[in-house]
XYZ file of N, CA, C and O in Angstrom:
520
model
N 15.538 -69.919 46.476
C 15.958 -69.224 45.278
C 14.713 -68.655 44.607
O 13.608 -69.162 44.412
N 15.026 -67.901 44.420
C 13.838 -66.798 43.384
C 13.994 -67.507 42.076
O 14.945 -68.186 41.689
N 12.441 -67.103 41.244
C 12.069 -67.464 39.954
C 13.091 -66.819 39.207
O 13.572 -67.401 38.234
N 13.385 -65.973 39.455
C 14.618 -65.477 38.618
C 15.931 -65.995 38.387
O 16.492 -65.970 37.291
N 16.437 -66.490 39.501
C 17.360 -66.962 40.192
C 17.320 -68.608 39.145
O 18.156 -68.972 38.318
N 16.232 -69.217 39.517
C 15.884 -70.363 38.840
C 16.135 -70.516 37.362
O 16.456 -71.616 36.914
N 15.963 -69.140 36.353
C 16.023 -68.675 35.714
C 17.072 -69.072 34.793
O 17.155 -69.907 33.893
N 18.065 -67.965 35.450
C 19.532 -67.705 35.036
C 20.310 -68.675 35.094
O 21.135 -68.910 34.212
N 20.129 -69.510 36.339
C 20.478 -70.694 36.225
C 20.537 -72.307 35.431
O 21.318 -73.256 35.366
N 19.024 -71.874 34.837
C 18.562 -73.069 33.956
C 19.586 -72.436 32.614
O 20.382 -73.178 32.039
N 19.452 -71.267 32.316
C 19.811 -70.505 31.202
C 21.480 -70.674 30.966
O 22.036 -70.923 29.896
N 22.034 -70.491 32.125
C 23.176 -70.926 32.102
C 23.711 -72.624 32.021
O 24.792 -72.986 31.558
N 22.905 -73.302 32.459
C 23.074 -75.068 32.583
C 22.768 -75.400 30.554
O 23.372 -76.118 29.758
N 21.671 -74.552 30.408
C 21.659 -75.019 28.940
C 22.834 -74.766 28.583
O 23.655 -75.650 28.341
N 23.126 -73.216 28.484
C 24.671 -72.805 27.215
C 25.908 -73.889 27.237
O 26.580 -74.326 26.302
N 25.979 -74.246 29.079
C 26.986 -74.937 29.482
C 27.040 -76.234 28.481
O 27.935 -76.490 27.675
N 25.920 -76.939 28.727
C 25.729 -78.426 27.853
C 25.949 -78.182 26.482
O 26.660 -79.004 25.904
N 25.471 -77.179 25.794
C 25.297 -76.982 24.151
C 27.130 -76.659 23.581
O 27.522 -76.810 22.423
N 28.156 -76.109 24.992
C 29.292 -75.554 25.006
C 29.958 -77.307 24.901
O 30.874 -77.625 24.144
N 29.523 -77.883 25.473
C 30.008 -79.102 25.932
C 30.117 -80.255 24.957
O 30.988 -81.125 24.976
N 28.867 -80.116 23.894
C 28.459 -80.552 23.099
C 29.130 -80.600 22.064
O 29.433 -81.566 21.364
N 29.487 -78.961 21.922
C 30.688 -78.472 20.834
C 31.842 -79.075 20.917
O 32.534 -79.617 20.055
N 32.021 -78.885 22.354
C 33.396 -79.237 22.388
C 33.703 -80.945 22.535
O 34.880 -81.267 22.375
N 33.065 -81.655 22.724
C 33.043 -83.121 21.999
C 32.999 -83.247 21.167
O 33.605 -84.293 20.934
N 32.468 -82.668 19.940
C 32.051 -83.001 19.143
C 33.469 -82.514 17.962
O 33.704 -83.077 16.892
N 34.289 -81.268 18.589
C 35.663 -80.777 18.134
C 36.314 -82.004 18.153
O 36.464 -82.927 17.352
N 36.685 -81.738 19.377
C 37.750 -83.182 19.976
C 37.165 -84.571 19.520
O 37.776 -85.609 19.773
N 36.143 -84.566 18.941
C 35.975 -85.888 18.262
C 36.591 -85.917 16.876
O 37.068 -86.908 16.323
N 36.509 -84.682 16.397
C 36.833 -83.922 14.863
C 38.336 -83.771 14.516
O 38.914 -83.641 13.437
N 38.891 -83.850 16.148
C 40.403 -83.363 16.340
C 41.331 -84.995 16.089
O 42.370 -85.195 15.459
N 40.518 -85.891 16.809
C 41.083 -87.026 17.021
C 40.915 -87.752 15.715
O 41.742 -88.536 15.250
N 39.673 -87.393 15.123
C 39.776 -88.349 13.659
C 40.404 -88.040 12.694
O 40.572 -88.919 11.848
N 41.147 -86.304 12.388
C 42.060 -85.947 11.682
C 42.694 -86.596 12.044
O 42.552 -87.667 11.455
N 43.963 -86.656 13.285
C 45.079 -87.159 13.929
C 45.181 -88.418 13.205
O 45.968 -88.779 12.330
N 43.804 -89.241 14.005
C 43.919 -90.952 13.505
C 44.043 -91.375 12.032
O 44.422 -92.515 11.763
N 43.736 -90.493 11.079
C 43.713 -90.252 9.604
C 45.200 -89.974 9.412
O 45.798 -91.044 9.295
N 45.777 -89.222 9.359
C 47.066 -88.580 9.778
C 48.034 -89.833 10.011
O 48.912 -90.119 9.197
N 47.772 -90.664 11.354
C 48.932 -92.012 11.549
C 48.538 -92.387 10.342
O 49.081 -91.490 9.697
N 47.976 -93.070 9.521
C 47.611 -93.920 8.161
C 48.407 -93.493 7.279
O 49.208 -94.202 6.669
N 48.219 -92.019 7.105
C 48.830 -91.276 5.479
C 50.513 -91.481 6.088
O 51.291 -91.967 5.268
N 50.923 -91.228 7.089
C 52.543 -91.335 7.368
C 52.988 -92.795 7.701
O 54.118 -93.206 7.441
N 52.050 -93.521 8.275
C 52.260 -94.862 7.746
C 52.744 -95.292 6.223
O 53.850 -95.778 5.987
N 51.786 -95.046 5.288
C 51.835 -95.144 4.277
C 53.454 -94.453 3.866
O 54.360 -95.149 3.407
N 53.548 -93.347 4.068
C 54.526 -92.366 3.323
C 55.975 -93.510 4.098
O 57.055 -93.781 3.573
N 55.644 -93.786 4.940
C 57.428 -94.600 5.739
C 57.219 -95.881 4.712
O 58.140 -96.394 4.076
N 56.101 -96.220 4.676
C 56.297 -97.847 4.017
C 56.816 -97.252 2.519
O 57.840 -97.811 2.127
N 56.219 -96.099 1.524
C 57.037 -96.027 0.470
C 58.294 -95.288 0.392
O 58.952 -95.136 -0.637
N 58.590 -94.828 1.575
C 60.457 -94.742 1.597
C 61.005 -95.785 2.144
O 62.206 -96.038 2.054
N 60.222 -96.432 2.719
C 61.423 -98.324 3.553
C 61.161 -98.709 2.080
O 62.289 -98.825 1.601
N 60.235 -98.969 1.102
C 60.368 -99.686 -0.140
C 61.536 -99.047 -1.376
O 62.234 -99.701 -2.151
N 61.432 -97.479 -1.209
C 62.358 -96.818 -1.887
C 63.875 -97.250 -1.514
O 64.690 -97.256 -2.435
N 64.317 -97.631 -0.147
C 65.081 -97.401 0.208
C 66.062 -99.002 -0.122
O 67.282 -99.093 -0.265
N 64.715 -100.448 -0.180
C 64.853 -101.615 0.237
C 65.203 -102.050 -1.253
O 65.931 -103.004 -1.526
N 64.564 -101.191 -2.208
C 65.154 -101.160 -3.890
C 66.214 -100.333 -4.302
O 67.110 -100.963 -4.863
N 66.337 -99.520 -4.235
C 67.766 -98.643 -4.279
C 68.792 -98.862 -3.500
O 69.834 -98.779 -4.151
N 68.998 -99.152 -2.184
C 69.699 -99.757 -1.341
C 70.314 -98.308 -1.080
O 71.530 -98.229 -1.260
N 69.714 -97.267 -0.721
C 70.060 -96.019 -0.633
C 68.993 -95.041 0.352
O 67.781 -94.903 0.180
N 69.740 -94.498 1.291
C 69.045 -94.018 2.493
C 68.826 -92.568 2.267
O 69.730 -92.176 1.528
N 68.085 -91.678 2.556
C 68.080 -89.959 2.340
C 67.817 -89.836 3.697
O 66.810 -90.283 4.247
N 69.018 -89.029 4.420
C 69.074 -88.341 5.352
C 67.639 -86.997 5.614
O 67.035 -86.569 6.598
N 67.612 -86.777 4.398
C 66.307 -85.397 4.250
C 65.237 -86.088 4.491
O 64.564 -85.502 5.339
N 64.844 -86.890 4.206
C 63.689 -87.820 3.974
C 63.513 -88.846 5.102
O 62.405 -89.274 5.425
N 64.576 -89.189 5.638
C 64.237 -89.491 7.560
C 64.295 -88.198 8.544
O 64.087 -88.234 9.757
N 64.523 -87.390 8.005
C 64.324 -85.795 8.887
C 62.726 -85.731 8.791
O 62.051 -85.803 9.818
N 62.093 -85.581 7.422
C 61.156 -85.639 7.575
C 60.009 -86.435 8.242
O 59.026 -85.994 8.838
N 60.408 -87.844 7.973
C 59.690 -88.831 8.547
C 59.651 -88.772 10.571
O 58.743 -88.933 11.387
N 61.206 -88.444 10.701
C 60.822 -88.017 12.410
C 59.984 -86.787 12.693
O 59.339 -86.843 13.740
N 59.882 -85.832 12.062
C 59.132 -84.752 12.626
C 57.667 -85.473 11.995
O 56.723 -85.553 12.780
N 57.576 -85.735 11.280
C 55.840 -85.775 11.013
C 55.291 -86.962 12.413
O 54.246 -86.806 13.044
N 56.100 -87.883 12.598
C 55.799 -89.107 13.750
C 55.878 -88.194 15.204
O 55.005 -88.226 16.071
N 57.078 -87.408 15.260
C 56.937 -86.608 16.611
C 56.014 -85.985 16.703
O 55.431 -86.039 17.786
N 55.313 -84.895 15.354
C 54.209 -84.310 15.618
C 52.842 -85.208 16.062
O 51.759 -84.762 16.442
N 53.187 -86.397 15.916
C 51.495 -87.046 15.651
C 51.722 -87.204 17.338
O 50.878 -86.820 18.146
N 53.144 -87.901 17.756
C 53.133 -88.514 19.045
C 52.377 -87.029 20.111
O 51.578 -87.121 21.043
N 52.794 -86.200 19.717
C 52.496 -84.709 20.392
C 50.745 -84.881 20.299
O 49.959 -85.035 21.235
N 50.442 -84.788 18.726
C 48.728 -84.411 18.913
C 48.265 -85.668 19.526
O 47.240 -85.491 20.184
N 48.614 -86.652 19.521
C 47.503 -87.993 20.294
C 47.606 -87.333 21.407
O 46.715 -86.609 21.851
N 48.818 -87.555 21.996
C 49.118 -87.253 23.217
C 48.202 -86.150 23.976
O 47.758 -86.321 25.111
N 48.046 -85.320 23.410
C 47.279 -83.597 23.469
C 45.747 -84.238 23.508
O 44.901 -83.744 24.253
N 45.470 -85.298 22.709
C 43.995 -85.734 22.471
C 43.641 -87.354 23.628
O 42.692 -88.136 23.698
N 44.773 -87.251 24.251
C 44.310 -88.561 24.902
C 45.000 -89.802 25.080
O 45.141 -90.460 26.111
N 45.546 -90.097 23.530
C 45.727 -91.394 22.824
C 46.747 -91.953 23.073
O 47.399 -92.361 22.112
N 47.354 -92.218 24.690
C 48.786 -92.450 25.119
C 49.270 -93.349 23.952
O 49.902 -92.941 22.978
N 48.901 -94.581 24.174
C 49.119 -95.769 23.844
C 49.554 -95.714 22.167
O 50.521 -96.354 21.755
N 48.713 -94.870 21.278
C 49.094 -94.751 19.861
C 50.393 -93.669 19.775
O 51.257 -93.552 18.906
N 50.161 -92.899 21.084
C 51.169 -91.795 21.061
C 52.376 -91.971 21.257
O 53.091 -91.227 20.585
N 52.883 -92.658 21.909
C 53.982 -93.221 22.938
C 54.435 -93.967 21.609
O 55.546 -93.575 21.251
N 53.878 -94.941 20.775
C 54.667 -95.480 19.557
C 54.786 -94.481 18.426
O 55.631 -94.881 17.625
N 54.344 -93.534 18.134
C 54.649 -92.334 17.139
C 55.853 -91.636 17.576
O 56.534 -91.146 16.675
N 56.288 -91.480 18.888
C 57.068 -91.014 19.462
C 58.848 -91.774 19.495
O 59.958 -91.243 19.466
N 58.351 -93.370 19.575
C 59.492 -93.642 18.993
C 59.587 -94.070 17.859
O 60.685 -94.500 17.504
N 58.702 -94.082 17.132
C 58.838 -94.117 15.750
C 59.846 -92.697 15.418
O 60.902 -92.872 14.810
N 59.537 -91.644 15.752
C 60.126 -90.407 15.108
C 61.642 -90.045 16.154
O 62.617 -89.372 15.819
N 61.439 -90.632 17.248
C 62.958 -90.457 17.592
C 64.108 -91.464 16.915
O 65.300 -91.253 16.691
N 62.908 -93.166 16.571
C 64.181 -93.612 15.971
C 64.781 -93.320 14.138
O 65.777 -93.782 13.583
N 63.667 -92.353 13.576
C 64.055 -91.517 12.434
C 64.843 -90.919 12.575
O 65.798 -91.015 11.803
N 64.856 -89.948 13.682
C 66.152 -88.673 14.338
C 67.349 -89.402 14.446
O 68.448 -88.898 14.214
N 67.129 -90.896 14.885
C 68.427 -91.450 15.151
C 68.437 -93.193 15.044
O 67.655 -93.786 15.787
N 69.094 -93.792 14.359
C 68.502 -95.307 14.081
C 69.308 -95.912 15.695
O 68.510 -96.565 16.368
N 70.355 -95.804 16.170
C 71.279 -96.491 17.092
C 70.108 -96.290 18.036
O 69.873 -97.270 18.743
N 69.449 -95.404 18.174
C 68.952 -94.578 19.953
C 68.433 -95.925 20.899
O 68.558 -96.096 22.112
N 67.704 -96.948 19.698
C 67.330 -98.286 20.536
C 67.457 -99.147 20.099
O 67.432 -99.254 18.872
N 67.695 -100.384 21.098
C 68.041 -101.314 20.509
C 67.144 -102.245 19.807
O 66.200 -101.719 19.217
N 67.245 -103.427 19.760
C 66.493 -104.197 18.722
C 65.342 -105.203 20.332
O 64.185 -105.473 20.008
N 65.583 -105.431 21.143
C 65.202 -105.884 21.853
C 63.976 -104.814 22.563
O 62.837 -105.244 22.743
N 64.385 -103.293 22.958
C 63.480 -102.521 23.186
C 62.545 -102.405 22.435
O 61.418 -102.419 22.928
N 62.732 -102.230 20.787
C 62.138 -101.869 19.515
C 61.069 -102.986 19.917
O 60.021 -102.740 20.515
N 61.469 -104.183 19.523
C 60.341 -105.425 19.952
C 59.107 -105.159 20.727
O 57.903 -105.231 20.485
N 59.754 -104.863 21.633
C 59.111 -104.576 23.032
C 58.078 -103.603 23.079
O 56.917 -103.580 23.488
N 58.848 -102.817 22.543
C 58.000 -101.593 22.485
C 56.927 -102.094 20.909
O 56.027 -101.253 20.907
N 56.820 -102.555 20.321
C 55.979 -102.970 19.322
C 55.419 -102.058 18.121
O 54.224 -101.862 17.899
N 56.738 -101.420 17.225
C 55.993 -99.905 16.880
C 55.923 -100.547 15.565
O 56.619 -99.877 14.803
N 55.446 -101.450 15.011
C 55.322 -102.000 13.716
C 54.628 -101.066 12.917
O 53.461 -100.856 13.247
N 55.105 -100.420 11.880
C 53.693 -100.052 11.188
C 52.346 -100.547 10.817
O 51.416 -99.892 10.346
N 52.393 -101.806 11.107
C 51.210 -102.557 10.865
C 50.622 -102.399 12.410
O 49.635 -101.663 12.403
N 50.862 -102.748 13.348
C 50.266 -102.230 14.630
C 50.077 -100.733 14.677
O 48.967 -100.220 14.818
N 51.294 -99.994 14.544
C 50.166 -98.569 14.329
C 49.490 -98.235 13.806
O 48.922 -97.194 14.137
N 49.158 -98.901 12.707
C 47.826 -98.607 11.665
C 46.624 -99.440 12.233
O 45.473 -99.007 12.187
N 46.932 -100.588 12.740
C 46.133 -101.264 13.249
C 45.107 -100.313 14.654
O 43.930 -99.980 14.795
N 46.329 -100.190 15.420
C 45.750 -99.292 16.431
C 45.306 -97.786 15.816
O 44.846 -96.981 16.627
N 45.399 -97.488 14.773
C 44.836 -96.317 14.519
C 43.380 -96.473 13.726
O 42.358 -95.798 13.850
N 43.680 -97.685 12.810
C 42.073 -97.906 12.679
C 40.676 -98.075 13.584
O 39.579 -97.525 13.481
N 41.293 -99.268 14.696
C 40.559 -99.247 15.407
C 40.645 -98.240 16.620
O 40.407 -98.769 17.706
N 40.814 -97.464 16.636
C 40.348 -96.307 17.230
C 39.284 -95.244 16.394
O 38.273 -94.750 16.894
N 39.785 -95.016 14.961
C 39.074 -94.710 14.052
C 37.321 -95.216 14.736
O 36.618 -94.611 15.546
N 37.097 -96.377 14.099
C 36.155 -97.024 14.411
C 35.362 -97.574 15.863
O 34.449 -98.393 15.968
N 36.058 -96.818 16.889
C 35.602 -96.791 17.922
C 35.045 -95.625 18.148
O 34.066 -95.511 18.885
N 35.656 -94.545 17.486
C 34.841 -93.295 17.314
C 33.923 -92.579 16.786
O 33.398 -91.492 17.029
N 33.721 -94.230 15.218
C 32.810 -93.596 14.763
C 31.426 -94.447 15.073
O 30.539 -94.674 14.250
N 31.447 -94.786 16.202
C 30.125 -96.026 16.666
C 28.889 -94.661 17.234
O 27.778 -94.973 17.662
């Protein structure tokens, strides 16, 4: 290979890494919104299960909402990696769309506590920011 050759090549290996760099450093940016994100809708379900556990009164509008914001998150982990946090956002927001869809034995199983998803969303938080 020619000095030139050597060149273009080094020139190109830099941009590549500095491209690479960026783009970790996005997707690091992408995932800590997201993981921020499970917390605040955590939060928002625990003060409609409390709204709901004092009034003894359910809003159909207000579990519409709560499934799409959980489907969206199950979507962005998912998009970012995060099966495991994703896969429980996912039935978190299908069983908003629909309370029957599972049973109480799957629910278990499947472990979508809000306290475990916050749990697992912190510490991911904090695995990312080491």
């Amino acid at each position: 290979m020619t000095q030139k050759g050597w060149e273009v090549l080094f020139t190109h290996l830099v941009r590549w890494l500095a491209n690479l760099r960026r783009a970790r450093q996005q997707r690091k940016q992408e995932s800590i919104a997201a993981l921020r994100d499970v917390v605040k809708v955590v939060r928002r379900t625990n003060v409609y299960m409390r709204h709901v556990h004092e009034r003894n009164k359910r809003s159909v509008k207000q579990e519409q909402v709560l499934s799409a914001l959980w489907t969206d998150l199950g979507f962005r982990l998912k998009d970012l990696g995060l099966y495991k946090l994703a896969k429980r956002c996912e039935i978190r927001g299908a069983q908003w769309a629909d309370p029957a869809r599972y049973d109480d034995t799957f629910l278990t199983r499947a472990d979508i506590s809000l306290e475990t998803i916050e749990r697992l969303a912190r510490q991911t938080l904090n695995e990312i920011d080491r």
